[in-house]
mmCIF file of C-alpha atoms in Angstrom:
data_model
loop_
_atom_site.group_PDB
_atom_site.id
_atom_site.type_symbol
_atom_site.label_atom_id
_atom_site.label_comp_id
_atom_site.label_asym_id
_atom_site.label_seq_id
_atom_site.Cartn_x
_atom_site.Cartn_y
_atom_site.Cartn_z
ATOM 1 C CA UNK A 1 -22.830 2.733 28.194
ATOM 2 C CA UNK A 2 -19.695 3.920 29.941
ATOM 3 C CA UNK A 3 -20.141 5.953 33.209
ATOM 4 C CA UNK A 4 -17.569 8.038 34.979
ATOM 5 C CA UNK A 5 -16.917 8.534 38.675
ATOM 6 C CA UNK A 6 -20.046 6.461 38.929
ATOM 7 C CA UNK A 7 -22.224 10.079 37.831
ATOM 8 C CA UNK A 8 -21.289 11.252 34.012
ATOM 9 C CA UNK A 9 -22.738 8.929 31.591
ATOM 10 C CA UNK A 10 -21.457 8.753 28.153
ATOM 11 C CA UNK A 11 -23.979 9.326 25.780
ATOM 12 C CA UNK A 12 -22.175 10.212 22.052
ATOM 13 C CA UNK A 13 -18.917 11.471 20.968
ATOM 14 C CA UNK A 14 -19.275 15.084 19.334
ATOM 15 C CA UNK A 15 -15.139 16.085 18.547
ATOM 16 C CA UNK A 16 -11.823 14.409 18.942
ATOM 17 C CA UNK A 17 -8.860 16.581 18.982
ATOM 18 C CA UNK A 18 -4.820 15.957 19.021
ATOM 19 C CA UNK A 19 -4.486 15.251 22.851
ATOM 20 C CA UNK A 20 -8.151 14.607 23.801
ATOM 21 C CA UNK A 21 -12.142 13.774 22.899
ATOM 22 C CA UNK A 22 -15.207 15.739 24.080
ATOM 23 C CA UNK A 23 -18.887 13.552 24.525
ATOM 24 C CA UNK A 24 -22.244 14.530 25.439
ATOM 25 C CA UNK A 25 -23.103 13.107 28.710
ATOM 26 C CA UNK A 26 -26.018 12.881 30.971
ATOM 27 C CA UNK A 27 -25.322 13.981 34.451
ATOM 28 C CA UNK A 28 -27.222 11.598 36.914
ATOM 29 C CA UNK A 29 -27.101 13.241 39.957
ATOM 30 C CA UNK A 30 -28.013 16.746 38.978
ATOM 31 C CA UNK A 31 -30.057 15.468 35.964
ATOM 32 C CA UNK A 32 -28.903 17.521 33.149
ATOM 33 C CA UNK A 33 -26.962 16.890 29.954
ATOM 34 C CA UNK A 34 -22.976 18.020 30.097
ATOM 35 C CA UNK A 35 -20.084 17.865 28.026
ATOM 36 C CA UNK A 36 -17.526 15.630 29.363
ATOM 37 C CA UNK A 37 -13.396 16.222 27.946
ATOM 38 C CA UNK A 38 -11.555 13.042 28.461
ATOM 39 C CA UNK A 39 -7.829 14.135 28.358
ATOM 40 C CA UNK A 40 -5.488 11.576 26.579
ATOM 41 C CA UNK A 41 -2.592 9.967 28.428
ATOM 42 C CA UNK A 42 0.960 11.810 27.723
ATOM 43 C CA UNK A 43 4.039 10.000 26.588
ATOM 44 C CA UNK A 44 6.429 10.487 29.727
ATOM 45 C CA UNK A 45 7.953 13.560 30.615
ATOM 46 C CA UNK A 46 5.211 15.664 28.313
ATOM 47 C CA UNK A 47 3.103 18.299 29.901
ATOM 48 C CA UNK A 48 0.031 16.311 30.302
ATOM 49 C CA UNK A 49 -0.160 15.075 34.438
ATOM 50 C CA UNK A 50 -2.855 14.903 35.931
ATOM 51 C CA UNK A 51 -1.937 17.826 38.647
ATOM 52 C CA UNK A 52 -1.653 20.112 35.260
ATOM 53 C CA UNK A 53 -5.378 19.280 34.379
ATOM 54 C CA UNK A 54 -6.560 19.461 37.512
ATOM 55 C CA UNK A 55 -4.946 22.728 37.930
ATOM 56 C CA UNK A 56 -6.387 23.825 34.200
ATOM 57 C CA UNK A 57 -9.164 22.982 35.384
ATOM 58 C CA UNK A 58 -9.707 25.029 38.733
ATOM 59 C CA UNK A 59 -8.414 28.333 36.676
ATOM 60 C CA UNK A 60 -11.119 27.831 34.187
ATOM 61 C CA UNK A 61 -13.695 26.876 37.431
ATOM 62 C CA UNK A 62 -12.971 30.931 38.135
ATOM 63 C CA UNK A 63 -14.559 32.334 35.030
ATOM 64 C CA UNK A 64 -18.068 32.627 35.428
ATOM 65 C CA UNK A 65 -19.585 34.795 32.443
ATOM 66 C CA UNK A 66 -22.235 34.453 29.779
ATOM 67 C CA UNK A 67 -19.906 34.004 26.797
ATOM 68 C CA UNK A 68 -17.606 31.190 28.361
ATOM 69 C CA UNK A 69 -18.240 28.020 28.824
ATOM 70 C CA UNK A 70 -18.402 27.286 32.021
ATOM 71 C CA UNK A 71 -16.647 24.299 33.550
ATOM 72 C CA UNK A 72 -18.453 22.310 36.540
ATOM 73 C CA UNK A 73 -16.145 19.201 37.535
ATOM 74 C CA UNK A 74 -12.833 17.252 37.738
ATOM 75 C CA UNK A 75 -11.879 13.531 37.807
ATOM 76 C CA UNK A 76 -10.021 10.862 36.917
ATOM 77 C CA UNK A 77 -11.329 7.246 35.191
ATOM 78 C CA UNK A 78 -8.775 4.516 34.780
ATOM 79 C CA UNK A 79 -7.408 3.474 31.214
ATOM 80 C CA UNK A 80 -7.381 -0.105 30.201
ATOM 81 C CA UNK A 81 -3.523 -0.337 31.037
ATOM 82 C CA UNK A 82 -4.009 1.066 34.736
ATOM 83 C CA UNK A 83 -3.271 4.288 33.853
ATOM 84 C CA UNK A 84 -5.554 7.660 35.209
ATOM 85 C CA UNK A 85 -7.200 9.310 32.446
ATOM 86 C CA UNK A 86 -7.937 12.902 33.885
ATOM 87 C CA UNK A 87 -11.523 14.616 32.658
ATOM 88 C CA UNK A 88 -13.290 17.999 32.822
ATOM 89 C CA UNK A 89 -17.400 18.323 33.029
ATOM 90 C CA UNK A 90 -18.547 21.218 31.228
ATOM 91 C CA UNK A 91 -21.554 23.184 30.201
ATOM 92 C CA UNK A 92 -22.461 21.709 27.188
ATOM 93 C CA UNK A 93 -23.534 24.732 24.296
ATOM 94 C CA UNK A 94 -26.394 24.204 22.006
ATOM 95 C CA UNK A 95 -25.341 25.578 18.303
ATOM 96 C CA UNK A 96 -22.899 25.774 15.916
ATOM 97 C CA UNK A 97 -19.495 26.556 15.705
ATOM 98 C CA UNK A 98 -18.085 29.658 14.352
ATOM 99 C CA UNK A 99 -15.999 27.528 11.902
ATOM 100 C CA UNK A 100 -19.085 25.963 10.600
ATOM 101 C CA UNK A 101 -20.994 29.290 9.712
ATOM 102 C CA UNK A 102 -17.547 30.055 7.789
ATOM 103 C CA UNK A 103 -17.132 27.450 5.565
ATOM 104 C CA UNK A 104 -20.007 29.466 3.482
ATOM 105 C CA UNK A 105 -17.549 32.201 3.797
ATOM 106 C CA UNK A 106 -17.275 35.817 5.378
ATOM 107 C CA UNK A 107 -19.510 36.929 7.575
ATOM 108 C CA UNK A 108 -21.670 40.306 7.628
ATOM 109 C CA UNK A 109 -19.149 42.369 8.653
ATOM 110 C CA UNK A 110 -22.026 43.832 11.678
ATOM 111 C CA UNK A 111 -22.072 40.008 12.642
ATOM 112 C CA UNK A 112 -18.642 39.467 12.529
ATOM 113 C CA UNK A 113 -18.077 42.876 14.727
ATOM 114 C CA UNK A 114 -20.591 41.112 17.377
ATOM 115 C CA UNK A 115 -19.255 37.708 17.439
ATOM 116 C CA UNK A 116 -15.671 39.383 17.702
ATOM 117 C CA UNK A 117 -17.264 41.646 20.433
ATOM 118 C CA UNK A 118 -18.516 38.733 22.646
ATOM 119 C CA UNK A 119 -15.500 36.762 22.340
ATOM 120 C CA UNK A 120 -13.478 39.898 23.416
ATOM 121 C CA UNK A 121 -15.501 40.253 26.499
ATOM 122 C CA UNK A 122 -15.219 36.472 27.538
ATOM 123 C CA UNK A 123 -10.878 37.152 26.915
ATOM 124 C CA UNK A 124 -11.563 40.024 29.190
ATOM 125 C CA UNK A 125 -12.859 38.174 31.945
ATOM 126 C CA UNK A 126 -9.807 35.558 31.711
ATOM 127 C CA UNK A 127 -7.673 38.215 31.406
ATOM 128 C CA UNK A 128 -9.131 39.448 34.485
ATOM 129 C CA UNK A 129 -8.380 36.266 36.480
ATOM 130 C CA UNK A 130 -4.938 36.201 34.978
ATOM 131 C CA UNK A 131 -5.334 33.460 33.039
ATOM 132 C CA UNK A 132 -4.734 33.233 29.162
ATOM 133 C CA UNK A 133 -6.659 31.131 26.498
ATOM 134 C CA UNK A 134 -3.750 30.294 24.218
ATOM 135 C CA UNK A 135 -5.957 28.544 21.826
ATOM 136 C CA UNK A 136 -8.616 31.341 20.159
ATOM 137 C CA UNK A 137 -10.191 30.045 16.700
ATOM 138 C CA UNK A 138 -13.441 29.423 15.091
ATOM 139 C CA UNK A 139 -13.774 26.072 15.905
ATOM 140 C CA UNK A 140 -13.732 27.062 20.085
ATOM 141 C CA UNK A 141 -16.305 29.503 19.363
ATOM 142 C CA UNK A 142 -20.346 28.633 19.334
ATOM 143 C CA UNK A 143 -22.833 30.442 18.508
ATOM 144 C CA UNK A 144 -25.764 29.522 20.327
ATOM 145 C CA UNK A 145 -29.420 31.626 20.449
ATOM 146 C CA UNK A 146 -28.194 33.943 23.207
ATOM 147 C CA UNK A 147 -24.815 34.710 22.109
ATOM 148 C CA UNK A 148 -21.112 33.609 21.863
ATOM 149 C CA UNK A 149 -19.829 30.806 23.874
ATOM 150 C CA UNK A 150 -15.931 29.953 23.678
ATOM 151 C CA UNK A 151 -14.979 26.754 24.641
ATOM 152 C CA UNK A 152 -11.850 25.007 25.576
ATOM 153 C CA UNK A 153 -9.766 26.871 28.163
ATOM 154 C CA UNK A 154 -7.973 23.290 28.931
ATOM 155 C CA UNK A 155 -4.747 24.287 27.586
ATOM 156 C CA UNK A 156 -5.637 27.752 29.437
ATOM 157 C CA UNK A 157 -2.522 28.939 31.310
ATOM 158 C CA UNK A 158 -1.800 31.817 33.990
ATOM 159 C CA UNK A 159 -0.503 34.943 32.244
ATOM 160 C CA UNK A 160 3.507 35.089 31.925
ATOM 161 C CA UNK A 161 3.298 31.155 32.755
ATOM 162 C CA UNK A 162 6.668 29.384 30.994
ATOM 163 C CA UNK A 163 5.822 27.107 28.066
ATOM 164 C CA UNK A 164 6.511 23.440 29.769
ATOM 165 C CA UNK A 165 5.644 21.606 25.728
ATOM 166 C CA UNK A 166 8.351 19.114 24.629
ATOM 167 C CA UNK A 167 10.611 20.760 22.232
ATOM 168 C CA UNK A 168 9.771 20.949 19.098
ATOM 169 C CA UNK A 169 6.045 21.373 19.862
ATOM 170 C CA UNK A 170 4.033 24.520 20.282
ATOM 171 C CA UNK A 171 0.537 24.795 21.828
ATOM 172 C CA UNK A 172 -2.318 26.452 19.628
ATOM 173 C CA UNK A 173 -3.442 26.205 16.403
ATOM 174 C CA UNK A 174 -0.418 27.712 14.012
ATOM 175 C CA UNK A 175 -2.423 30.283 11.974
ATOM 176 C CA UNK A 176 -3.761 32.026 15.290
ATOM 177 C CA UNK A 177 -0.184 31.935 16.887
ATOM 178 C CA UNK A 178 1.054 35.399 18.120
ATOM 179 C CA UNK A 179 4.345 35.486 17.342
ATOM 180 C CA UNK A 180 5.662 35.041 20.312
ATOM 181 C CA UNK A 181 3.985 31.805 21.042
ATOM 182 C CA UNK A 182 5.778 30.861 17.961
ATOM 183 C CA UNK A 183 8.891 31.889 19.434
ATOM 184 C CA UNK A 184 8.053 30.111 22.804
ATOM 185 C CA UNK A 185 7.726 33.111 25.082
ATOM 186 C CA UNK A 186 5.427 33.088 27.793
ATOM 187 C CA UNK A 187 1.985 33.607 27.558
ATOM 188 C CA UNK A 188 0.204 36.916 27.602
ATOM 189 C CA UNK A 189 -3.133 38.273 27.089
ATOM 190 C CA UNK A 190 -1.507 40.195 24.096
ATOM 191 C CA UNK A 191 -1.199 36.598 22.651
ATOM 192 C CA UNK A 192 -5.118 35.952 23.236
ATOM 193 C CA UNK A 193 -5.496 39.406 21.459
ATOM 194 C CA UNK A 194 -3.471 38.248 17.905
ATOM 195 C CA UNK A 195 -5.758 35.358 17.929
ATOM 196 C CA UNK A 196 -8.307 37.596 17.876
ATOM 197 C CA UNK A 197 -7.391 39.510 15.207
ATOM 198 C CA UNK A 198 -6.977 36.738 12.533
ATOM 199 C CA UNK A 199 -10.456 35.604 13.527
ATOM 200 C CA UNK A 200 -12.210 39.141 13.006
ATOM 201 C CA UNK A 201 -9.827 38.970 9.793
ATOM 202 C CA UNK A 202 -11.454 35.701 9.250
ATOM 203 C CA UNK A 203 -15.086 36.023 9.942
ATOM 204 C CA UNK A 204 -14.865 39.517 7.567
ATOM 205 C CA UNK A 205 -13.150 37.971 4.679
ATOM 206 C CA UNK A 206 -13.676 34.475 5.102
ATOM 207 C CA UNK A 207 -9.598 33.563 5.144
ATOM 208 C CA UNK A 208 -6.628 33.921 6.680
ATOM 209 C CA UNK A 209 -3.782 36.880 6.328
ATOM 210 C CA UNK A 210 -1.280 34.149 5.554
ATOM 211 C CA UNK A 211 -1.173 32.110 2.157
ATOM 212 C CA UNK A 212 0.042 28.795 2.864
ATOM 213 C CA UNK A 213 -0.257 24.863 1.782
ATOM 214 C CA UNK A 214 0.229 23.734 5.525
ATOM 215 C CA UNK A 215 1.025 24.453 9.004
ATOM 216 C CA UNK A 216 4.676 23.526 8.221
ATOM 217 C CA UNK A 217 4.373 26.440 5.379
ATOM 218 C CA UNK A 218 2.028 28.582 7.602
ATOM 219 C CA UNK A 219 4.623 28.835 10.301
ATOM 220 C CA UNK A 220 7.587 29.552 7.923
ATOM 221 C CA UNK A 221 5.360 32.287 5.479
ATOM 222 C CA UNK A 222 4.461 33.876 8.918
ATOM 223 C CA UNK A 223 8.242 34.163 10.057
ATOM 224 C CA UNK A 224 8.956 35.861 6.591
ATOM 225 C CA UNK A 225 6.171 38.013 6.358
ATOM 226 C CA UNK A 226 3.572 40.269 7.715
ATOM 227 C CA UNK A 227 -0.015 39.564 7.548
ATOM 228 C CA UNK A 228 -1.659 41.180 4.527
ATOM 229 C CA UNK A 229 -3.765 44.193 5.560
ATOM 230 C CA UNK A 230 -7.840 43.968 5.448
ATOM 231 C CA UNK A 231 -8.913 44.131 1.447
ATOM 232 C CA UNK A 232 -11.896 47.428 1.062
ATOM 233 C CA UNK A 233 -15.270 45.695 2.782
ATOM 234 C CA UNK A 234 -18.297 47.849 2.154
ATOM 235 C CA UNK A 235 -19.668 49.593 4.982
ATOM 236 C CA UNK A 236 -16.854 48.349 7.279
ATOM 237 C CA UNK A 237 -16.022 51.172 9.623
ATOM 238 C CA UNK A 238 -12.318 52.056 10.126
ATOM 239 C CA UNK A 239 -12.265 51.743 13.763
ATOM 240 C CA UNK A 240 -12.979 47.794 12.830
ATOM 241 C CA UNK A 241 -10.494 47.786 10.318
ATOM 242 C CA UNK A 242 -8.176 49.866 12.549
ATOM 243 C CA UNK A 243 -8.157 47.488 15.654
ATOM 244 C CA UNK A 244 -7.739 44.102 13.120
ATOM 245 C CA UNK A 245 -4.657 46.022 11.981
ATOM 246 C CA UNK A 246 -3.669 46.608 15.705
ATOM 247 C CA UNK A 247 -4.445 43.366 17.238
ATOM 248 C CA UNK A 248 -2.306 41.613 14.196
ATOM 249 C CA UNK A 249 1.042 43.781 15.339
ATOM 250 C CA UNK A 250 4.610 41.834 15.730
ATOM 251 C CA UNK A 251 5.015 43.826 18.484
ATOM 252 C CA UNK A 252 2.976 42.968 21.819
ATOM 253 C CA UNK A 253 2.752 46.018 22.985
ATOM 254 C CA UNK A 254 0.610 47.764 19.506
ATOM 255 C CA UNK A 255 -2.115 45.725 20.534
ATOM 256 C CA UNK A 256 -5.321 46.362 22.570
ATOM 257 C CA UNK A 257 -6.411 45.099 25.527
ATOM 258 C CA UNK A 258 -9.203 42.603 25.309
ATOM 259 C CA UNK A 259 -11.041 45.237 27.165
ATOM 260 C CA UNK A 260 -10.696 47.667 24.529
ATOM 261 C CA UNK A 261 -11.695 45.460 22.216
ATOM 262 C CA UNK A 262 -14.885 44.217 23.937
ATOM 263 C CA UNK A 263 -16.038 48.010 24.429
ATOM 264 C CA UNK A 264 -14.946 49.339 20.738
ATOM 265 C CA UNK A 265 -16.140 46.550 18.659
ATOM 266 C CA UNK A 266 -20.003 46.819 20.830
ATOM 267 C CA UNK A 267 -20.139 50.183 20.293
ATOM 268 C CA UNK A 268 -19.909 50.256 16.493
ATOM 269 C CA UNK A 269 -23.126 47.869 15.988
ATOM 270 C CA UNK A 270 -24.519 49.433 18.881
ATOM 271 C CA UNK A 271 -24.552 45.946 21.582
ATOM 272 C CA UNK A 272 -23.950 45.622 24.768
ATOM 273 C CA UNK A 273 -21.546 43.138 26.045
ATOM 274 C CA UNK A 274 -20.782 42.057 29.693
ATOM 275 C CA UNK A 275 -17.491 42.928 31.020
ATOM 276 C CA UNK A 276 -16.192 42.997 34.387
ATOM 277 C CA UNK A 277 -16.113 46.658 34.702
ATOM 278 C CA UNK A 278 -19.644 47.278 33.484
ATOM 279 C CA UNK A 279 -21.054 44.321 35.563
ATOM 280 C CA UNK A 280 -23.475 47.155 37.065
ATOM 281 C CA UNK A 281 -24.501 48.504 33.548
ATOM 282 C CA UNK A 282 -28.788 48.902 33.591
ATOM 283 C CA UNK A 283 -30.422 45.797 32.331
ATOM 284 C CA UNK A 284 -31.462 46.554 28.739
ATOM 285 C CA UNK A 285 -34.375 44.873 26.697
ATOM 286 C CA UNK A 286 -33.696 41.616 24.649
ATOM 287 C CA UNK A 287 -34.746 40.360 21.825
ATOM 288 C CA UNK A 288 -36.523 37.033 20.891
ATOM 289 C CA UNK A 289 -34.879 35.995 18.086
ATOM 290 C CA UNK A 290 -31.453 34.034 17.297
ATOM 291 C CA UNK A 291 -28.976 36.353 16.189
ATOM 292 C CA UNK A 292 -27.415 33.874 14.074
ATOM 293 C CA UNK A 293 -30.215 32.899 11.407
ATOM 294 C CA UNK A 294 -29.526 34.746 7.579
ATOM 295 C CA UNK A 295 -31.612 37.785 7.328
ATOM 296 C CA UNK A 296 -30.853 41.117 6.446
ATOM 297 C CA UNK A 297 -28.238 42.670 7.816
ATOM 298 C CA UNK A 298 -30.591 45.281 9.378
ATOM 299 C CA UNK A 299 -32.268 42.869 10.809
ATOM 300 C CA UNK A 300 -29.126 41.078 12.323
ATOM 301 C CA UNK A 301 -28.472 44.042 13.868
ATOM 302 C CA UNK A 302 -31.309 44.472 15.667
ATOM 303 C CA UNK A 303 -31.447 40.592 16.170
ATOM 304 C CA UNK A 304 -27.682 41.071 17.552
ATOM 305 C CA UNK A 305 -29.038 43.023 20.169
ATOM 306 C CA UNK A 306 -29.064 40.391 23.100
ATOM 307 C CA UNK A 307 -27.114 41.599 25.693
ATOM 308 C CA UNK A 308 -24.555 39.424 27.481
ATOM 309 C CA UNK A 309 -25.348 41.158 30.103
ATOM 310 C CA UNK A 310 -28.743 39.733 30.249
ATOM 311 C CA UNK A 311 -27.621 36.157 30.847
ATOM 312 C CA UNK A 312 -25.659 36.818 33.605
ATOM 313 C CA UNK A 313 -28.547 38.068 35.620
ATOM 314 C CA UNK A 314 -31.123 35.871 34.676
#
């Protein structure tokens, strides 16, 4: 069984992505299981040095809230050619991912409000450290019994940063691109905040405002045209409907703040979420049960109820 920096053993593989591979690993010295992101090597001259992780990952290091991930440790194992292989140590999240729960399709839309609500406030609190996600989709998203965690700020990037990617190459996944990105602007939390509007699109209809084949079709469809507007949901209110329509703007500037969106999207199902200017609110009840088990939606509702807020105090 392979063993990093002597303290982070390996234990099983749980996702591989384009330019790295997450396990679940045991950490000896603290005894506790992690989640350990070994970071592939880059082809020289791309945007994947070690002082760029290492950097990643002392921005992420900053956000400590109950609905991110939170990331422990940095180092570096060497590759079977010599080479360092850079790694992050996470808190590993027990649940599923928001793109699993989809592929039954749409959500409740008082479910989807909450999950959209929670991952709003954990954008607010990067937002707050000036740092930007860049990569906001169901599959970065778990739901766990207390709540939304997102994952993966390790292509996270200060706000207003300048896009370093070889040419030809644009970081995110394409159908959560702001437009911008697309265009390879800098990074800005209004980017983070177009993500989030094609996954509250998402998790209320159960697919995307784009129709295309591929992500070579996706990107060119999305250069011609604008998303399509929500279809008639029942029950939905229009504030929901409202800020989807707001947060999926061309222009940055239409769109909320994360903020906004945290505070707006609570207060129609009636949740509290933890945000960094309500980090004094009173501590409220909580409730037993998973929010994310099928039930009625009344009872999701009141299931939905566990505050953020409560796991940052306990």
């Amino acid at each position: 069984m392979r063993t990093l920096g002597g303290r982070y053993e390996l234990e099983q593989r749980v996702g591989v992505g384009g330019m790295s591979e997450v396990w679940r690993a045991h950490d000896l010295v603290l005894d506790r299981t992690v989640a350990v992101k070994l970071i592939s090597p880059g082809q020289e001259g791309e945007d994947t040095s070690v002082e760029r992780i290492r950097a990643e990952a002392r921005s992420a290091a900053r956000l400590v809230h109950p609905n991110v991930a939170s990331v422990h440790d940095f180092g570096t194992s060497i590759a079977a050619d010599g080479g360092e292989v850079p790694y992050i140590v996470m808190e590993l999240a027990e649940g599923e991912t928001l793109a699993a729960h989809l592929r039954d399709g749409a959500l409740d839309w008082r479910i989807a409000t909450r999950v959209c609500a929670e991952v709003s406030a954990a954008l607010a609190a990067a937002h707050a450290h000036g740092i930007v996600h860049r990569d906001v989709k169901p599959a970065n998203v778990i739901l766990t019994p207390a709540g939304v965690k997102v994952l993966d700020f390790g292509i996270a990037t200060p706000a207003g940063a300048p896009d370093h990617t070889p040419e030809g190459m644009v970081v995110g996944t394409p159908a959560y691109l702001a437009p911008e990105q697309i265009d390879r602007q800098p990074a800005t939390p209004a980017a983070d905040m177009y993500a989030l509007g094609v996954l509250l699109y998402y998790c209320l209809t159960g697919r995307l405002p784009y129709t295309a084949g591929s992500a070579t079709q996706l990107l060119g469809a999305r250069r011609r045209q604008p998303p399509r507007p929500l279809p008639e949901i029942d029950g939905l209110p229009p504030e929901i409907a409202d800020l989807c329509r707001r947060c999926l703007a061309e222009d940055p500037a239409v769109r909320p703040t994360s903020l906004m969106a945290a505070l707006l999207l609570a207060e129609v199902v009636d949740a509290r979420v933890y945000v960094p200017m309500l980090a004094a609110m009173p501590r409220p009840r909580s409730a037993p049960v998973s929010p994310w088990t099928d039930r009625a939606a009344a009872e999701a509702t009141e299931a939905m109820a566990v505050p953020a807020a409560e796991g940052a105090r306990s």
